[in-house]
XYZ file of C-alpha atoms in Angstrom:
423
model
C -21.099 -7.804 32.364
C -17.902 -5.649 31.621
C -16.780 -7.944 29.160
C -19.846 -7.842 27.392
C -19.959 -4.095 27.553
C -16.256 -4.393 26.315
C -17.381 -6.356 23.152
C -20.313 -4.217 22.650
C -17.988 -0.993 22.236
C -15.843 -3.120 19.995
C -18.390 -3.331 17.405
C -19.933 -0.088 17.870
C -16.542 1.468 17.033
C -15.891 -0.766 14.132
C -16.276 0.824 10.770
C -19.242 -1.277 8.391
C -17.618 -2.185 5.278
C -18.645 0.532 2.653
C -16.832 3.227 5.672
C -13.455 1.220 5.057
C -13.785 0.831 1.321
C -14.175 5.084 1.069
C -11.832 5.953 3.585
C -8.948 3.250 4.741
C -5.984 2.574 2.450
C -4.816 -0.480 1.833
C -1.641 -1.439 3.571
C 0.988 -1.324 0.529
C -0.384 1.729 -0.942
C 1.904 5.246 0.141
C 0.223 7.183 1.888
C 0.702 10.214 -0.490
C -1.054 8.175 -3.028
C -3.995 7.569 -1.342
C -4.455 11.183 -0.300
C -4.539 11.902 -3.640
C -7.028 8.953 -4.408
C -9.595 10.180 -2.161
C -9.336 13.998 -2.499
C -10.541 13.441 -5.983
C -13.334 11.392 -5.132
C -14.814 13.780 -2.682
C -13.868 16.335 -5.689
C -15.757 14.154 -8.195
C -18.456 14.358 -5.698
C -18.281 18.516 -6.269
C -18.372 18.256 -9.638
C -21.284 16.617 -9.645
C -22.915 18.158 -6.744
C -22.757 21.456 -8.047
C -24.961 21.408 -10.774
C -27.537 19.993 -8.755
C -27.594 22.656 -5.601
C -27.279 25.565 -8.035
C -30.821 25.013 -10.045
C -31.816 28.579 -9.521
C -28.947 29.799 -10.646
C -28.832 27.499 -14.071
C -31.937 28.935 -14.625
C -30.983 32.333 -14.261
C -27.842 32.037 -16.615
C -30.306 30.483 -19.153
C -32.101 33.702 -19.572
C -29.275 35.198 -21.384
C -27.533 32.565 -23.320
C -27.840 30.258 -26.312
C -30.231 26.727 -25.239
C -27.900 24.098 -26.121
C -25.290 26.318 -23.639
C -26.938 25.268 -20.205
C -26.959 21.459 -21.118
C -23.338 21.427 -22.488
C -22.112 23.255 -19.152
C -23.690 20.805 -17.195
C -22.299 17.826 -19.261
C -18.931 19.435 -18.728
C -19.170 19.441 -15.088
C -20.983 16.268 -14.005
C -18.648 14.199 -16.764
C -15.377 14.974 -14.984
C -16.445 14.215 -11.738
C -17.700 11.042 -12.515
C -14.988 9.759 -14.182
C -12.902 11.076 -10.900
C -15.131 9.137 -8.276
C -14.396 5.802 -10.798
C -11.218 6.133 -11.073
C -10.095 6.571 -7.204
C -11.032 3.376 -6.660
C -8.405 2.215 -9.256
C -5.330 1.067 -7.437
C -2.321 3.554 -8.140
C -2.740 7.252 -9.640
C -1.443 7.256 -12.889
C -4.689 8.284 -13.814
C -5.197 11.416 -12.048
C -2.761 13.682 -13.990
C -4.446 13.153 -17.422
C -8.331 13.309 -15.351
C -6.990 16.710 -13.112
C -6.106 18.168 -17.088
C -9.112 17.227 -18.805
C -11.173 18.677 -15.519
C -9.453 21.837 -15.855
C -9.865 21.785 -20.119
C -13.612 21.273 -19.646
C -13.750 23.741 -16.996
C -12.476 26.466 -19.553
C -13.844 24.762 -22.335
C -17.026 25.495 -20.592
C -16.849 29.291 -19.657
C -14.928 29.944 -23.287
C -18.715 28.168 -25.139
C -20.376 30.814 -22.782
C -19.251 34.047 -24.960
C -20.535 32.455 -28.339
C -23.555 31.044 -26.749
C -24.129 34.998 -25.180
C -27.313 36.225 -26.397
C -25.654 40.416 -25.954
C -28.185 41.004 -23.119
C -27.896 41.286 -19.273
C -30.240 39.213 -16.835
C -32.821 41.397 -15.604
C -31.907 41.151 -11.651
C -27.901 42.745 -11.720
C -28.118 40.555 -8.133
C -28.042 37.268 -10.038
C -26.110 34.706 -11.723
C -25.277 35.231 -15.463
C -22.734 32.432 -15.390
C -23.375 29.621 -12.786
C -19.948 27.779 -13.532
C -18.519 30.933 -11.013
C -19.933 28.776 -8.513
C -16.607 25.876 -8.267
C -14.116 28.380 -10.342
C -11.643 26.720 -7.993
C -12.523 23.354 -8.325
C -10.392 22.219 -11.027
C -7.328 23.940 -9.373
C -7.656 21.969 -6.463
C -8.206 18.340 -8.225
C -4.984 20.131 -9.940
C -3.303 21.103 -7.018
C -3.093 17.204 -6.118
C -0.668 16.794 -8.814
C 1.430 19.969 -9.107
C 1.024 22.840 -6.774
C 2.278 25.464 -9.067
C 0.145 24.167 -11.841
C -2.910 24.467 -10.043
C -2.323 27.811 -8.321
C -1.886 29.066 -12.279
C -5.163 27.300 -13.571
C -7.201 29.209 -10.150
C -5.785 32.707 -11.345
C -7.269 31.951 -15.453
C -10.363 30.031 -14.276
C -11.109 33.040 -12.298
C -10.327 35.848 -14.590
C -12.254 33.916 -17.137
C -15.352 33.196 -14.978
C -15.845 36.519 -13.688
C -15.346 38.444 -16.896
C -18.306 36.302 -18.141
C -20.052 36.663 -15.118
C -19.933 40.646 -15.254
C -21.032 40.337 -19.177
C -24.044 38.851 -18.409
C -25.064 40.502 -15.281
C -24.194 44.395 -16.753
C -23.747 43.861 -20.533
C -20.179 45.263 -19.695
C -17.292 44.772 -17.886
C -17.178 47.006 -14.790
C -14.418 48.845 -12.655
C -15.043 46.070 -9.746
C -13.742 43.218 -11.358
C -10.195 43.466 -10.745
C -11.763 43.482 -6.639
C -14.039 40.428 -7.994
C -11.164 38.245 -9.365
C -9.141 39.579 -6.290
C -11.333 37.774 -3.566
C -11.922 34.965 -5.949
C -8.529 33.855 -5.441
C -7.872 34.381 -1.942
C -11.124 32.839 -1.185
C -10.281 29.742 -2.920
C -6.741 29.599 -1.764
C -7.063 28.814 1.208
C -8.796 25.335 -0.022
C -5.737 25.423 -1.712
C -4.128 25.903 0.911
C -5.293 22.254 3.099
C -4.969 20.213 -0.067
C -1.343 20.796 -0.537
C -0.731 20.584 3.139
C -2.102 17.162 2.632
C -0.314 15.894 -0.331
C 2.838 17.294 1.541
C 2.326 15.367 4.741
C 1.642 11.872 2.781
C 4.772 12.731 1.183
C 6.550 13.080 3.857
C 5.364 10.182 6.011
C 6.333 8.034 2.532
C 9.633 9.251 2.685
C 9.832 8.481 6.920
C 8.765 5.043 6.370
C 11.089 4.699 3.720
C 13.958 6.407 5.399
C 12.753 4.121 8.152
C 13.033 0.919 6.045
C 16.880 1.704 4.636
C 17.622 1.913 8.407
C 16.357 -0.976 9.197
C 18.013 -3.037 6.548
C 21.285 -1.090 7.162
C 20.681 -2.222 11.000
C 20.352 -5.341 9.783
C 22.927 -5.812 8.216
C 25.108 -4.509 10.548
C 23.849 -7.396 13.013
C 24.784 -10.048 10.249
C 27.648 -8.466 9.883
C 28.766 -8.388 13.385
C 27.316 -12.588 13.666
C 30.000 -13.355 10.806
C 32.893 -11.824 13.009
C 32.151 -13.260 15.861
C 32.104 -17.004 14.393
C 35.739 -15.259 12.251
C 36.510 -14.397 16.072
C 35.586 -17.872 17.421
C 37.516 -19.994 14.129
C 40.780 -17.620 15.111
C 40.623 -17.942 18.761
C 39.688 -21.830 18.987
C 41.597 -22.800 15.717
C 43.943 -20.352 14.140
C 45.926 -19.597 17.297
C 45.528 -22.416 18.968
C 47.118 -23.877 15.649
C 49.949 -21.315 16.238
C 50.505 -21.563 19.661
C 51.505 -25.789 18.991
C 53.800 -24.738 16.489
C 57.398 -25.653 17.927
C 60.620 -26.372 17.121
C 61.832 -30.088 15.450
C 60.212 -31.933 13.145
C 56.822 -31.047 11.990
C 53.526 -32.743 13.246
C 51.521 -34.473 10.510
C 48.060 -34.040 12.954
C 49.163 -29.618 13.788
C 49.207 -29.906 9.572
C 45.607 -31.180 9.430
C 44.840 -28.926 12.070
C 46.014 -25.695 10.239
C 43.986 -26.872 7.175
C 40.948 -27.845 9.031
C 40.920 -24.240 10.595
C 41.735 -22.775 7.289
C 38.654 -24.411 5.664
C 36.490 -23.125 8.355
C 37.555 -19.459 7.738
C 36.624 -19.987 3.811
C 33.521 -22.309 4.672
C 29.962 -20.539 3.686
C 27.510 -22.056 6.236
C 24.526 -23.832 5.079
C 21.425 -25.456 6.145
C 22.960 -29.043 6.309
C 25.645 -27.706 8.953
C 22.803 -27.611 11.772
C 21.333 -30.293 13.618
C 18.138 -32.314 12.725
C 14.876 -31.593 13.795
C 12.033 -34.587 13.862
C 8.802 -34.708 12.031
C 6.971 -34.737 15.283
C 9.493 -31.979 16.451
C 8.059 -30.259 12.930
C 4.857 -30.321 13.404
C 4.844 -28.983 17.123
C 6.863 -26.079 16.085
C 4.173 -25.411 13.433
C 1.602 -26.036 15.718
C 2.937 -23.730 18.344
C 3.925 -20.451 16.132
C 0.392 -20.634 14.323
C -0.848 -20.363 18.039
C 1.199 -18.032 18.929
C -0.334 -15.620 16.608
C -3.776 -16.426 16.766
C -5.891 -19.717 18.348
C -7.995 -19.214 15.268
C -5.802 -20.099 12.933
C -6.624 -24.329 11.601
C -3.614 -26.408 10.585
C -4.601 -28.870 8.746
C -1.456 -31.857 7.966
C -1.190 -33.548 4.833
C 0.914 -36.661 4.515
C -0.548 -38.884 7.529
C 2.103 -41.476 8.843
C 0.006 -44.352 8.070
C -1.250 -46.199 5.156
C -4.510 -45.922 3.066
C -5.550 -49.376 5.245
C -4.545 -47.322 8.672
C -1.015 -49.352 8.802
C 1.537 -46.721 10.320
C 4.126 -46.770 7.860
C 7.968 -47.148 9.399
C 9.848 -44.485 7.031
C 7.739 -41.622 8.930
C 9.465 -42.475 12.247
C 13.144 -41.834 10.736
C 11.787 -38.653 8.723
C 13.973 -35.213 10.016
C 14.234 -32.036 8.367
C 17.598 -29.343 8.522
C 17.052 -27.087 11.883
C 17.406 -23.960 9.803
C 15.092 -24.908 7.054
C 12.363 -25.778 9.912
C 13.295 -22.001 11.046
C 12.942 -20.604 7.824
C 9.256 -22.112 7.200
C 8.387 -21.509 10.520
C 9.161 -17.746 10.404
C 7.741 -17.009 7.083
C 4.593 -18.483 7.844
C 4.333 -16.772 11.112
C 4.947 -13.639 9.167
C 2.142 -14.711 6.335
C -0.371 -15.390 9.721
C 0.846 -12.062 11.449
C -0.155 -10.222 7.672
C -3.628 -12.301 7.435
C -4.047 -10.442 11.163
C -3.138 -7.095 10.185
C -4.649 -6.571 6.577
C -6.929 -9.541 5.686
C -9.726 -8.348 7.711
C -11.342 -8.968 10.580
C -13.964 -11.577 9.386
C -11.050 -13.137 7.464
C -10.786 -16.926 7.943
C -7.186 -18.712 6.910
C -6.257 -22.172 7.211
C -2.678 -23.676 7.169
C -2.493 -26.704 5.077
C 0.886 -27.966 5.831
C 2.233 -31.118 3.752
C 5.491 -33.342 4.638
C 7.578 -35.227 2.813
C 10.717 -37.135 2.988
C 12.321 -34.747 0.836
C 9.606 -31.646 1.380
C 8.518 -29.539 3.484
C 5.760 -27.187 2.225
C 2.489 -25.194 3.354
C 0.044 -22.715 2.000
C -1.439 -19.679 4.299
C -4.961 -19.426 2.516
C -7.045 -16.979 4.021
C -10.284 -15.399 2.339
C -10.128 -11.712 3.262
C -9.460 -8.414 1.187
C -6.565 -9.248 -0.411
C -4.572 -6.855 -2.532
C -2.469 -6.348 -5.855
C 0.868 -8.016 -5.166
C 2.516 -5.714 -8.017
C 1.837 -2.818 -6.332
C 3.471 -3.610 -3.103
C 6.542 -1.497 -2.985
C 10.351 -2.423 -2.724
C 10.312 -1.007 1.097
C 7.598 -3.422 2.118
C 10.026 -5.647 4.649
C 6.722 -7.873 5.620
C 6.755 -9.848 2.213
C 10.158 -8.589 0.566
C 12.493 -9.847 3.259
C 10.641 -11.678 5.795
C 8.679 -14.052 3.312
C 10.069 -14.128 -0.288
C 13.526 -12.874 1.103
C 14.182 -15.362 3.931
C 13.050 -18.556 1.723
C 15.111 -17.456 -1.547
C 18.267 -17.166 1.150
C 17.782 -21.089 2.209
C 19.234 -23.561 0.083
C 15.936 -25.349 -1.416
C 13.390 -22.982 -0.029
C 11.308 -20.909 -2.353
C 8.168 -18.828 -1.863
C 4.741 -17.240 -3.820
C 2.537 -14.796 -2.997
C -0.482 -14.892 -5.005
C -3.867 -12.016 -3.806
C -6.378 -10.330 -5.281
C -8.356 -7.207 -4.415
C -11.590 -8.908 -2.241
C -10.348 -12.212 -3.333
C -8.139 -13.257 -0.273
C -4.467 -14.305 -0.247
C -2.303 -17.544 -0.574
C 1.332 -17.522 0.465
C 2.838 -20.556 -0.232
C 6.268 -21.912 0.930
C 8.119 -24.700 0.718
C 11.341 -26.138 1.401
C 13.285 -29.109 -0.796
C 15.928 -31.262 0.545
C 19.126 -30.400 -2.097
């Protein structure tokens, strides 16, 4: 019974779908960007909802302008916002620096139409709304204010002068001595909106530049270890080799076999290590390691073997049983698919399904991670990202023979495919 009240709260606290697509972020975009991406949706969603809680006060501001003004106002509001809400769901936010601009131009563009469009009088009730775009004078600052603080704290001070001096036109037929008090708690009213949206750019800022900080001290770590592995096989070559090549040396004629000893240990101390310096590992050997680091991240994950060692007549065919692969190319494949499984586990989703199709050949050793969940926009995954950079891509390009793709699309699941040739 508790584990079925276990898995019960498990789905109850799972998000549905549309939740994840509005709020989450995928994993390689900064975090900075996709603050920015959804403030100006729910700001679209302003711009739009505006126009349709303030009916009364549209129809008040009709009384004393031109007809075509009302419509045009409208247009000006609902048009920005929309094209806000369509483009947050654009990867990246190249786009929201021209939209934040042409939010704030429409905005003024807007309020400057009202003065033409002013028929001279004042609406009957002094109470009421003569200009109903007072209503979000501080939205455009803040869609603004997600791109450059100081820009948008200068586009709340005009929007507001503008939009009350209008305001006090239509409600008076005159400007009056409480406007300066007007425009006044305008802006400190709306700065304080201000106020949380640059706190939130500034904290996905800053969390971009810990991770980042974070990744350099990794790889610097990192590189520190390899560092320290080289000098301790330098330290082994000179202990075992160099001065025990030394320590022979004596007087009288020279040994012909200390000679090839000095040069062997010389050649060791020049020699770049590669793959074919390890032991062998078996086919069988292969496949269990596969087997075993698939399962090791999940007991969902198939593995499906191509290359069967028999015949299309069910003969087992005797080259398979002398098939062996380099130790450290079986390590490198190994790792960078557990790292490809590990990713389908953390961002694919969690009704993703992925399949290792694993193929061996005398002279190859290749698989594909194919797994049908959200996917994402290789090109925008950053240089920091060690998952794919290093641990993937990286580790294959650093193995004689090995190589490795990455190919994803937004809602179109991933395939990571790496392989291994014998040089």
């Amino acid at each position: 019974m508790a584990a079925t009240d276990a898995s019960l709260t498990d789905r109850t606290m799972e998000h549905p779908a549309w939740v994840r697509r509005v709020f989450e972020s995928d994993s390689a975009e900064p975090d900075l960007d996709h603050v920015r991406r959804i403030g100006a949706r729910f700001l679209g969603l302003g711009f739009i909802g505006y126009p349709i809680v303030s009916f009364a006060a549209i129809a008040s501001a009709a009384t004393v302008t031109a007809s075509w003004w009302v419509p045009l106002s409208v247009i000006l509001s609902v048009g920005p916002g929309i094209l806000l809400i369509i483009s947050s769901f654009r990867r990246g936010v190249s786009w929201l620096a021209p939209l934040a601009l042409a939010t704030w131009g429409g905005y003024l563009l807007g309020i400057a139409l009202w003065f033409p469009a002013w028929t001279g009088a004042a609406i009957a009730d002094t109470e009421g709304v003569a200009q109903w775009m007072i209503a979000f004078c501080g939205m455009p600052s803040m869609v603004l204010m997600l791109v450059n603080a100081r820009l948008g704290a200068i586009s709340l001070v005009v929007s507001s002068v503008a939009s009350h001096v209008s305001q006090q036109l239509g409600r008076f037929g005159e400007v009056t001595t409480d406007l300066v008090f007007e425009i006044v708690w305008s802006v400190v009213f709306t700065a304080v909106f201000l106020a949380v949206v640059l706190v939130a750019t500034r904290t996905g800022r800053r969390l971009d530049e810990t991770r980042e900080e974070t990744y350099r001290n990794a790889a610097k770590v990192a590189a520190e270890a390899a560092r320290e592995v080289e000098k301790a096989r330098f330290d082994a070559i000179v202990h075992d080799r160099v001065i025990a090549s030394l320590l022979a040396v004596g007087p009288g004629t020279p040994d012909h076999r200390l000679a090839a000893q000095a040069r062997s240990a010389l050649e060791e101390l020049v020699r770049v290590p590669v793959a074919g310096d390890a032991e062998a590992v078996s086919r069988a050997e292969t496949l269990r390691r596969i087997r075993s680091a698939a399962a090791d991240v999940s007991e969902r994950f198939e593995v499906q073997i191509l290359g069967a060692a028999t015949d299309s007549d069910g003969t087992r065919v005797a080259r398979w049983d002398h098939v062996d692969y380099p130790v450290e190319a079986v390590q490198a494949v190994v790792e960078a698919m557990s790292e490809a499984l590990r990713n389908v586990v953390r961002h694919a989703g969690p009704d993703a399904e992925c399949a290792v199709i694993v193929q061996l050949a005398p002279e190859v050793l290749s698989m594909a991670v194919v797994d049908n969940g959200t996917g994402f926009d290789p090109d925008s995954v950053g240089p920091g990202r060690v998952g794919i950079a290093v641990s993937i891509r990286g580790r294959m390009s650093r193995l004689p023979g090995g190589h490795a793709q990455v190919n994803s699309r937004p809602r179109r699941g991933t395939t990571v495919q790496i392989g291994w040739e014998r040089p």
